[in-house]
Amino acid sequence: MTTEDNVYWYRLLKPSNVTVQHGNDGNRIAAANETVQRTLSQLVQVLNERAKLFANSAQFEAALRDAAAIRTVLPFSGLGYLATGDVYCQQGRYAAAISMYDQGLRRVPEIGQYYQQLHQQREKAVTNSNKRVDFISRLPLDIVVTNIIPRVERKFYSYSSSEYLYVSRTWQERFLQQPNGLAFDFGKETATFKRGHDQLVRFAPYVQKLKGKMMEDAELEDLFSRGRFSNLRNLDLCCSGTTLRHPLVNGLRLIADSLTHLAIHHSTSIQLRDILESCPNLVSLTTTQVDAVVPMSPSSRYPKLKNLALYSLSDNDLTHGNMVDVLSRFPSLLSLEVLPMPESSVLPILHEHCPYLQRVCFGVRDDFIDNMNVQPLRKGIRRAYLGEEDNDIAYRQDDLIQFLYHHRKSLETIDIGVNIDDCYPIENYNNPLATLNGQEVQQEDNQGDDGSLQPDNDESDSSFMQLINLRFSNWDFHSTEAFLTWLVVKAPNLKAIHLPQSHLHPRIAKVLCQSKFSKLEIFRAARREDDGVTQFLEYHIGLGEQSTLKEMIMRVDTDMAKILWLPLIFKLRCLKNLELKAYRISIACKPAWEEIGEGCHALEKLTLGVDGSEFYEGILPPLCHVPNLKWLRLSARGLSYTDLLCLLAFPSLEEVSLRHSISDSSFNLLRTHLPKVTMDDQDEIDDDDDDEVDDDDDL
């Protein structure tokens, strides 16, 4: 840009020095100058008036734009600085207002028209900025405790002071009176408790949750001896190889009266019996690398314990005899987690020792399991998670049959990731789960309640009436087929089935076609032709509006375009929710994409990709033809600007959720045309967020 291209508005208002003139041009130039000055003066007055109207209507962004325009036109007039500062004051942004008034005072002459007003407004802003209203003491205690404090701060740290606890005596009293008490974290590398942690010790009687990691010479006994932790209910403790047994056990004894929830990790110096004998009031216990050795006396029972999770157990801990000894101590257990997986022989006897057990997780951590509201005094397991898909553990078929059949009246979720040993092929009459046209093959020998169990003649009594969620993730289809067929046939109220593509054999597809479940997840999807998947999808396509399939999830570790049966999904007329989770969505998907607008008329929710997925440019425009799509989630590392603009063309779109950051301008563009736009870890983003990427090339 040349010097002549840089136009400064204030220079247009200065009188022009005419050194050479032609005829009456000098007078005409002077008249033109007056007109320009008068016009700009009228413009800034109108802008100032409009800024006030915008601010009074809480349209602060528009008001600030008008005020900025005044400063641009008249940078040496105080009017623009006054207008901007006044808007900031209405927003309660007194620091920003003071800064703006200071700018004006530096640029406006002391004899200027607005200098005194700037000075007066600055003084008011300073006064308002210094005001502190102790409103919390004027509100009812229940409102403060239930509505305000939970929104302020949820965790305090023992190594730093929290400003909320030191605002005033009243504030402190209110914080300490909340029913859930204080939650403290003493850090990840605490080397000693003999000194420091003053804030934690000071507020010890009000602490209900405590978490942290002990290192070097830190001893729990030292901490709990310094303060009265009389209300500590929840302790999450990570130990180290230097943690000693006696100080740890003594520390637990000091808080045993109130402690109900304990998680203790990587403590190889203590055993399970040390914890149970030290903390008799525990309701929930989680251990990692703690030997599962229980008290010697077989009469020792702990009826208060409801939830038990034992992680990183040794082979000796996992033996049948030791597991029976452990289980026999907890007659009121509602939830049990064991990792690694114990022997399968434990399954058939769970109900004998833990009759109220409702959730069992073998080989699976709680992190990956849905929360469940357990119901005390209700018998029968409701959710069973047996292994993850990447393990090579095998369970005996007889043990699984007895376990599942015994809990058939209560099971709601079955998730099997283990392989199954000692099983006959599905077509072999010796297989106790063999079926013929959906009915069990009756054998002449006595069925009893063993591995050759056959359902009773009463069809309803042999059914899994409560089963709504079924998942198989193991790798051996041949050992799974019998179980899968049996459970699908005997579960008339199934709602969701989750299977790897390898398990969707044509025989399984035929069974699935007879079920009325509404959700199907296919994972480990592969490139190969699969008659079973095709058979199932074509069946539901043929049902048209009568199809019960409302939701599908597909997970693939490669390019989505390599899944040959993908186009069939887009012909499901009743599908409402579709998740296509692939690591790459290439341009080769476009031909299949073209089908979705014509087939999926009912589709309302669509998820594309996983974290860091690669989206090729041009894959979104074909999706614009989905008439009823209301919710779209894009889990990509980035989108081209063309695809981003395409989001504005979806006819019914109400919400877009993005897994990657976009620039301020791009976000504002979407937000202007769509009701709701969100990005991960952020709600709707403010226009002045400085953390946003400001480069459309990064879309």
PDB file of C-alpha atoms in Angstrom, residues 258-460:
ATOM      1  CA  SER A 258     -15.594 -41.816  59.212  1.00  0.00           C
ATOM      2  CA  LEU A 259     -13.966 -43.425  56.153  1.00  0.00           C
ATOM      3  CA  THR A 260     -16.465 -45.143  53.835  1.00  0.00           C
ATOM      4  CA  HIS A 261     -14.772 -44.950  50.400  1.00  0.00           C
ATOM      5  CA  LEU A 262     -11.140 -45.928  49.909  1.00  0.00           C
ATOM      6  CA  ALA A 263      -9.028 -46.271  46.765  1.00  0.00           C
ATOM      7  CA  ILE A 264      -5.421 -47.297  47.364  1.00  0.00           C
ATOM      8  CA  HIS A 265      -3.050 -47.917  44.476  1.00  0.00           C
ATOM      9  CA  HIS A 266       0.411 -49.467  44.047  1.00  0.00           C
ATOM     10  CA  SER A 267       0.818 -50.334  47.688  1.00  0.00           C
ATOM     11  CA  THR A 268       2.750 -53.586  47.687  1.00  0.00           C
ATOM     12  CA  SER A 269       3.549 -53.310  51.388  1.00  0.00           C
ATOM     13  CA  ILE A 270       0.035 -54.085  52.656  1.00  0.00           C
ATOM     14  CA  GLN A 271      -2.552 -56.785  52.102  1.00  0.00           C
ATOM     15  CA  LEU A 272      -6.311 -56.719  51.758  1.00  0.00           C
ATOM     16  CA  ARG A 273      -6.747 -57.903  55.332  1.00  0.00           C
ATOM     17  CA  ASP A 274      -4.756 -54.885  56.627  1.00  0.00           C
ATOM     18  CA  ILE A 275      -7.288 -52.576  55.021  1.00  0.00           C
ATOM     19  CA  LEU A 276     -10.347 -54.530  56.144  1.00  0.00           C
ATOM     20  CA  GLU A 277      -9.180 -54.790  59.743  1.00  0.00           C
ATOM     21  CA  SER A 278      -8.168 -51.106  59.882  1.00  0.00           C
ATOM     22  CA  CYS A 279     -11.291 -49.675  58.204  1.00  0.00           C
ATOM     23  CA  PRO A 280     -14.370 -51.674  59.272  1.00  0.00           C
ATOM     24  CA  ASN A 281     -16.871 -49.067  57.990  1.00  0.00           C
ATOM     25  CA  LEU A 282     -15.890 -49.176  54.323  1.00  0.00           C
ATOM     26  CA  VAL A 283     -18.717 -49.203  51.808  1.00  0.00           C
ATOM     27  CA  SER A 284     -16.512 -49.011  48.708  1.00  0.00           C
ATOM     28  CA  LEU A 285     -12.964 -50.294  48.247  1.00  0.00           C
ATOM     29  CA  THR A 286     -10.666 -50.135  45.209  1.00  0.00           C
ATOM     30  CA  THR A 287      -7.130 -51.555  45.299  1.00  0.00           C
ATOM     31  CA  THR A 288      -4.298 -51.822  42.787  1.00  0.00           C
ATOM     32  CA  GLN A 289      -1.341 -54.155  43.378  1.00  0.00           C
ATOM     33  CA  VAL A 290      -2.581 -55.047  46.845  1.00  0.00           C
ATOM     34  CA  ASP A 291      -2.393 -58.753  47.659  1.00  0.00           C
ATOM     35  CA  ALA A 292      -5.883 -60.201  48.038  1.00  0.00           C
ATOM     36  CA  VAL A 293      -5.172 -61.925  51.343  1.00  0.00           C
ATOM     37  CA  VAL A 294      -8.110 -61.862  53.762  1.00  0.00           C
ATOM     38  CA  PRO A 295      -8.108 -62.364  57.557  1.00  0.00           C
ATOM     39  CA  MET A 296      -7.209 -65.823  58.781  1.00  0.00           C
ATOM     40  CA  SER A 297     -10.446 -66.307  60.690  1.00  0.00           C
ATOM     41  CA  PRO A 298     -13.118 -67.660  58.317  1.00  0.00           C
ATOM     42  CA  SER A 299     -15.788 -66.030  60.457  1.00  0.00           C
ATOM     43  CA  SER A 300     -14.604 -62.501  59.602  1.00  0.00           C
ATOM     44  CA  ARG A 301     -17.335 -60.818  57.581  1.00  0.00           C
ATOM     45  CA  TYR A 302     -17.724 -57.274  56.267  1.00  0.00           C
ATOM     46  CA  PRO A 303     -21.418 -56.753  55.539  1.00  0.00           C
ATOM     47  CA  LYS A 304     -21.078 -52.976  55.098  1.00  0.00           C
ATOM     48  CA  LEU A 305     -18.933 -53.295  51.958  1.00  0.00           C
ATOM     49  CA  LYS A 306     -21.069 -52.878  48.821  1.00  0.00           C
ATOM     50  CA  ASN A 307     -18.528 -52.162  46.059  1.00  0.00           C
ATOM     51  CA  LEU A 308     -15.232 -53.983  45.635  1.00  0.00           C
ATOM     52  CA  ALA A 309     -12.652 -53.507  42.849  1.00  0.00           C
ATOM     53  CA  LEU A 310      -9.414 -55.509  42.909  1.00  0.00           C
ATOM     54  CA  TYR A 311      -6.927 -54.554  40.171  1.00  0.00           C
ATOM     55  CA  SER A 312      -3.513 -55.974  39.219  1.00  0.00           C
ATOM     56  CA  LEU A 313      -3.868 -59.154  41.247  1.00  0.00           C
ATOM     57  CA  SER A 314      -1.235 -61.889  41.204  1.00  0.00           C
ATOM     58  CA  ASP A 315      -1.810 -65.388  39.828  1.00  0.00           C
ATOM     59  CA  ASN A 316      -2.078 -66.745  43.371  1.00  0.00           C
ATOM     60  CA  ASP A 317      -4.773 -64.197  44.187  1.00  0.00           C
ATOM     61  CA  LEU A 318      -6.809 -65.284  41.160  1.00  0.00           C
ATOM     62  CA  THR A 319      -7.008 -68.992  41.967  1.00  0.00           C
ATOM     63  CA  HIS A 320     -10.427 -70.488  42.572  1.00  0.00           C
ATOM     64  CA  GLY A 321      -9.784 -71.217  46.242  1.00  0.00           C
ATOM     65  CA  ASN A 322      -8.535 -67.746  47.089  1.00  0.00           C
ATOM     66  CA  MET A 323     -11.330 -66.002  45.165  1.00  0.00           C
ATOM     67  CA  VAL A 324     -13.926 -68.067  47.034  1.00  0.00           C
ATOM     68  CA  ASP A 325     -12.263 -67.113  50.320  1.00  0.00           C
ATOM     69  CA  VAL A 326     -12.390 -63.419  49.349  1.00  0.00           C
ATOM     70  CA  LEU A 327     -15.993 -63.471  48.126  1.00  0.00           C
ATOM     71  CA  SER A 328     -17.245 -65.272  51.206  1.00  0.00           C
ATOM     72  CA  ARG A 329     -16.315 -62.244  53.345  1.00  0.00           C
ATOM     73  CA  PHE A 330     -18.708 -59.822  51.610  1.00  0.00           C
ATOM     74  CA  PRO A 331     -22.312 -61.052  51.855  1.00  0.00           C
ATOM     75  CA  SER A 332     -23.799 -57.646  50.911  1.00  0.00           C
ATOM     76  CA  LEU A 333     -21.661 -56.977  47.841  1.00  0.00           C
ATOM     77  CA  LEU A 334     -23.489 -55.187  45.000  1.00  0.00           C
ATOM     78  CA  SER A 335     -20.629 -54.574  42.559  1.00  0.00           C
ATOM     79  CA  LEU A 336     -17.486 -56.633  41.942  1.00  0.00           C
ATOM     80  CA  GLU A 337     -14.523 -55.895  39.667  1.00  0.00           C
ATOM     81  CA  VAL A 338     -11.515 -58.177  39.313  1.00  0.00           C
ATOM     82  CA  LEU A 339      -8.538 -57.622  37.003  1.00  0.00           C
ATOM     83  CA  PRO A 340      -6.952 -59.732  35.544  1.00  0.00           C
ATOM     84  CA  MET A 341      -9.676 -62.282  34.996  1.00  0.00           C
ATOM     85  CA  PRO A 342     -10.176 -64.978  37.626  1.00  0.00           C
ATOM     86  CA  GLU A 343     -10.900 -68.582  36.709  1.00  0.00           C
ATOM     87  CA  SER A 344     -14.234 -69.235  35.024  1.00  0.00           C
ATOM     88  CA  SER A 345     -15.196 -71.645  37.813  1.00  0.00           C
ATOM     89  CA  VAL A 346     -15.859 -68.587  40.003  1.00  0.00           C
ATOM     90  CA  LEU A 347     -18.855 -67.554  37.879  1.00  0.00           C
ATOM     91  CA  PRO A 348     -21.335 -70.316  38.831  1.00  0.00           C
ATOM     92  CA  ILE A 349     -20.809 -69.786  42.566  1.00  0.00           C
ATOM     93  CA  LEU A 350     -21.032 -65.987  42.744  1.00  0.00           C
ATOM     94  CA  HIS A 351     -24.647 -66.084  43.885  1.00  0.00           C
ATOM     95  CA  GLU A 352     -23.803 -68.468  46.723  1.00  0.00           C
ATOM     96  CA  HIS A 353     -21.455 -66.015  48.444  1.00  0.00           C
ATOM     97  CA  CYS A 354     -22.764 -62.660  47.169  1.00  0.00           C
ATOM     98  CA  PRO A 355     -26.520 -63.124  46.689  1.00  0.00           C
ATOM     99  CA  TYR A 356     -27.183 -59.397  46.136  1.00  0.00           C
ATOM    100  CA  LEU A 357     -24.460 -58.904  43.540  1.00  0.00           C
ATOM    101  CA  GLN A 358     -25.817 -56.875  40.612  1.00  0.00           C
ATOM    102  CA  ARG A 359     -22.752 -56.023  38.561  1.00  0.00           C
ATOM    103  CA  VAL A 360     -19.700 -58.161  37.846  1.00  0.00           C
ATOM    104  CA  CYS A 361     -16.678 -57.026  35.828  1.00  0.00           C
ATOM    105  CA  PHE A 362     -13.936 -59.555  35.183  1.00  0.00           C
ATOM    106  CA  GLY A 363     -10.946 -58.270  33.229  1.00  0.00           C
ATOM    107  CA  VAL A 364     -12.582 -54.863  32.639  1.00  0.00           C
ATOM    108  CA  ARG A 365     -11.975 -51.602  34.480  1.00  0.00           C
ATOM    109  CA  ASP A 366     -14.842 -49.455  35.667  1.00  0.00           C
ATOM    110  CA  ASP A 367     -13.565 -46.546  33.527  1.00  0.00           C
ATOM    111  CA  PHE A 368     -15.196 -48.066  30.462  1.00  0.00           C
ATOM    112  CA  ILE A 369     -18.497 -49.110  31.982  1.00  0.00           C
ATOM    113  CA  ASP A 370     -21.731 -47.192  32.202  1.00  0.00           C
ATOM    114  CA  ASN A 371     -22.870 -46.134  35.643  1.00  0.00           C
ATOM    115  CA  MET A 372     -25.646 -48.220  37.092  1.00  0.00           C
ATOM    116  CA  ASN A 373     -27.957 -47.509  39.981  1.00  0.00           C
ATOM    117  CA  VAL A 374     -27.782 -50.640  42.088  1.00  0.00           C
ATOM    118  CA  GLN A 375     -30.787 -51.631  44.146  1.00  0.00           C
ATOM    119  CA  PRO A 376     -30.027 -53.116  47.577  1.00  0.00           C
ATOM    120  CA  LEU A 377     -31.848 -56.304  48.559  1.00  0.00           C
ATOM    121  CA  ARG A 378     -32.471 -57.175  44.925  1.00  0.00           C
ATOM    122  CA  LYS A 379     -31.038 -60.551  43.950  1.00  0.00           C
ATOM    123  CA  GLY A 380     -29.590 -61.469  40.575  1.00  0.00           C
ATOM    124  CA  ILE A 381     -26.804 -59.977  38.458  1.00  0.00           C
ATOM    125  CA  ARG A 382     -28.006 -57.279  36.082  1.00  0.00           C
ATOM    126  CA  ARG A 383     -24.803 -56.476  34.204  1.00  0.00           C
ATOM    127  CA  ALA A 384     -21.971 -58.868  33.396  1.00  0.00           C
ATOM    128  CA  TYR A 385     -18.747 -57.751  31.703  1.00  0.00           C
ATOM    129  CA  LEU A 386     -16.420 -60.664  31.054  1.00  0.00           C
ATOM    130  CA  GLY A 387     -13.113 -59.665  29.486  1.00  0.00           C
ATOM    131  CA  GLU A 388     -11.920 -57.221  26.873  1.00  0.00           C
ATOM    132  CA  GLU A 389     -11.525 -57.931  23.189  1.00  0.00           C
ATOM    133  CA  ASP A 390      -7.712 -57.906  23.204  1.00  0.00           C
ATOM    134  CA  ASN A 391      -7.198 -60.666  25.786  1.00  0.00           C
ATOM    135  CA  ASP A 392      -6.371 -64.311  25.100  1.00  0.00           C
ATOM    136  CA  ILE A 393      -8.248 -65.703  28.098  1.00  0.00           C
ATOM    137  CA  ALA A 394     -10.574 -68.665  27.547  1.00  0.00           C
ATOM    138  CA  TYR A 395     -13.541 -69.570  29.761  1.00  0.00           C
ATOM    139  CA  ARG A 396     -15.169 -72.980  29.955  1.00  0.00           C
ATOM    140  CA  GLN A 397     -18.501 -73.182  28.182  1.00  0.00           C
ATOM    141  CA  ASP A 398     -20.124 -75.117  31.027  1.00  0.00           C
ATOM    142  CA  ASP A 399     -19.265 -72.401  33.561  1.00  0.00           C
ATOM    143  CA  LEU A 400     -20.650 -69.683  31.319  1.00  0.00           C
ATOM    144  CA  ILE A 401     -23.876 -71.567  30.666  1.00  0.00           C
ATOM    145  CA  GLN A 402     -24.538 -72.132  34.354  1.00  0.00           C
ATOM    146  CA  PHE A 403     -23.748 -68.511  35.196  1.00  0.00           C
ATOM    147  CA  LEU A 404     -25.919 -66.988  32.467  1.00  0.00           C
ATOM    148  CA  TYR A 405     -28.798 -69.376  32.975  1.00  0.00           C
ATOM    149  CA  HIS A 406     -28.901 -68.849  36.727  1.00  0.00           C
ATOM    150  CA  HIS A 407     -29.173 -65.061  36.255  1.00  0.00           C
ATOM    151  CA  ARG A 408     -31.434 -65.163  33.187  1.00  0.00           C
ATOM    152  CA  LYS A 409     -34.290 -63.429  35.022  1.00  0.00           C
ATOM    153  CA  SER A 410     -32.200 -60.397  36.014  1.00  0.00           C
ATOM    154  CA  LEU A 411     -29.514 -59.909  33.347  1.00  0.00           C
ATOM    155  CA  GLU A 412     -29.875 -56.635  31.431  1.00  0.00           C
ATOM    156  CA  THR A 413     -26.407 -56.378  29.866  1.00  0.00           C
ATOM    157  CA  ILE A 414     -24.066 -59.166  28.791  1.00  0.00           C
ATOM    158  CA  ASP A 415     -20.609 -58.278  27.449  1.00  0.00           C
ATOM    159  CA  ILE A 416     -18.335 -61.210  26.606  1.00  0.00           C
ATOM    160  CA  GLY A 417     -14.756 -60.626  25.491  1.00  0.00           C
ATOM    161  CA  VAL A 418     -13.265 -63.995  26.445  1.00  0.00           C
ATOM    162  CA  ASN A 419     -12.863 -66.943  24.144  1.00  0.00           C
ATOM    163  CA  ILE A 420     -14.829 -70.067  25.029  1.00  0.00           C
ATOM    164  CA  ASP A 421     -13.265 -73.512  25.499  1.00  0.00           C
ATOM    165  CA  ASP A 422     -14.706 -77.034  25.511  1.00  0.00           C
ATOM    166  CA  CYS A 423     -17.544 -76.228  23.157  1.00  0.00           C
ATOM    167  CA  TYR A 424     -19.129 -78.281  20.419  1.00  0.00           C
ATOM    168  CA  PRO A 425     -20.002 -76.736  17.059  1.00  0.00           C
ATOM    169  CA  ILE A 426     -23.459 -75.211  16.931  1.00  0.00           C
ATOM    170  CA  GLU A 427     -24.778 -77.926  14.631  1.00  0.00           C
ATOM    171  CA  ASN A 428     -23.621 -80.752  16.933  1.00  0.00           C
ATOM    172  CA  TYR A 429     -26.434 -82.176  19.071  1.00  0.00           C
ATOM    173  CA  ASN A 430     -23.949 -82.590  21.941  1.00  0.00           C
ATOM    174  CA  ASN A 431     -23.789 -78.811  22.252  1.00  0.00           C
ATOM    175  CA  PRO A 432     -26.205 -77.892  25.051  1.00  0.00           C
ATOM    176  CA  LEU A 433     -26.975 -74.656  23.210  1.00  0.00           C
ATOM    177  CA  ALA A 434     -27.687 -76.277  19.864  1.00  0.00           C
ATOM    178  CA  THR A 435     -30.807 -74.936  18.218  1.00  0.00           C
ATOM    179  CA  LEU A 436     -33.055 -75.995  15.436  1.00  0.00           C
ATOM    180  CA  ASN A 437     -35.285 -73.311  13.964  1.00  0.00           C
ATOM    181  CA  GLY A 438     -34.894 -71.303  17.152  1.00  0.00           C
ATOM    182  CA  GLN A 439     -35.892 -74.200  19.484  1.00  0.00           C
ATOM    183  CA  GLU A 440     -33.482 -76.158  21.668  1.00  0.00           C
ATOM    184  CA  VAL A 441     -32.694 -79.723  20.602  1.00  0.00           C
ATOM    185  CA  GLN A 442     -34.092 -81.897  23.379  1.00  0.00           C
ATOM    186  CA  GLN A 443     -31.868 -84.647  24.699  1.00  0.00           C
ATOM    187  CA  GLU A 444     -32.992 -87.761  26.482  1.00  0.00           C
ATOM    188  CA  ASP A 445     -30.503 -87.542  29.328  1.00  0.00           C
ATOM    189  CA  ASN A 446     -31.170 -85.631  32.518  1.00  0.00           C
ATOM    190  CA  GLN A 447     -30.525 -81.930  31.960  1.00  0.00           C
ATOM    191  CA  GLY A 448     -30.119 -80.882  35.599  1.00  0.00           C
ATOM    192  CA  ASP A 449     -28.276 -77.686  36.470  1.00  0.00           C
ATOM    193  CA  ASP A 450     -24.874 -78.481  35.011  1.00  0.00           C
ATOM    194  CA  GLY A 451     -22.937 -77.749  31.829  1.00  0.00           C
ATOM    195  CA  SER A 452     -25.439 -79.686  29.727  1.00  0.00           C
ATOM    196  CA  LEU A 453     -28.221 -77.453  30.922  1.00  0.00           C
ATOM    197  CA  GLN A 454     -31.327 -77.302  28.775  1.00  0.00           C
ATOM    198  CA  PRO A 455     -34.048 -74.709  29.297  1.00  0.00           C
ATOM    199  CA  ASP A 456     -37.219 -75.867  30.946  1.00  0.00           C
ATOM    200  CA  ASN A 457     -40.308 -76.708  28.945  1.00  0.00           C
ATOM    201  CA  ASP A 458     -41.812 -73.412  30.084  1.00  0.00           C
ATOM    202  CA  GLU A 459     -40.647 -71.096  27.311  1.00  0.00           C
ATOM    203  CA  SER A 460     -41.013 -67.894  29.342  1.00  0.00           C
TER     204      SER A 460
END
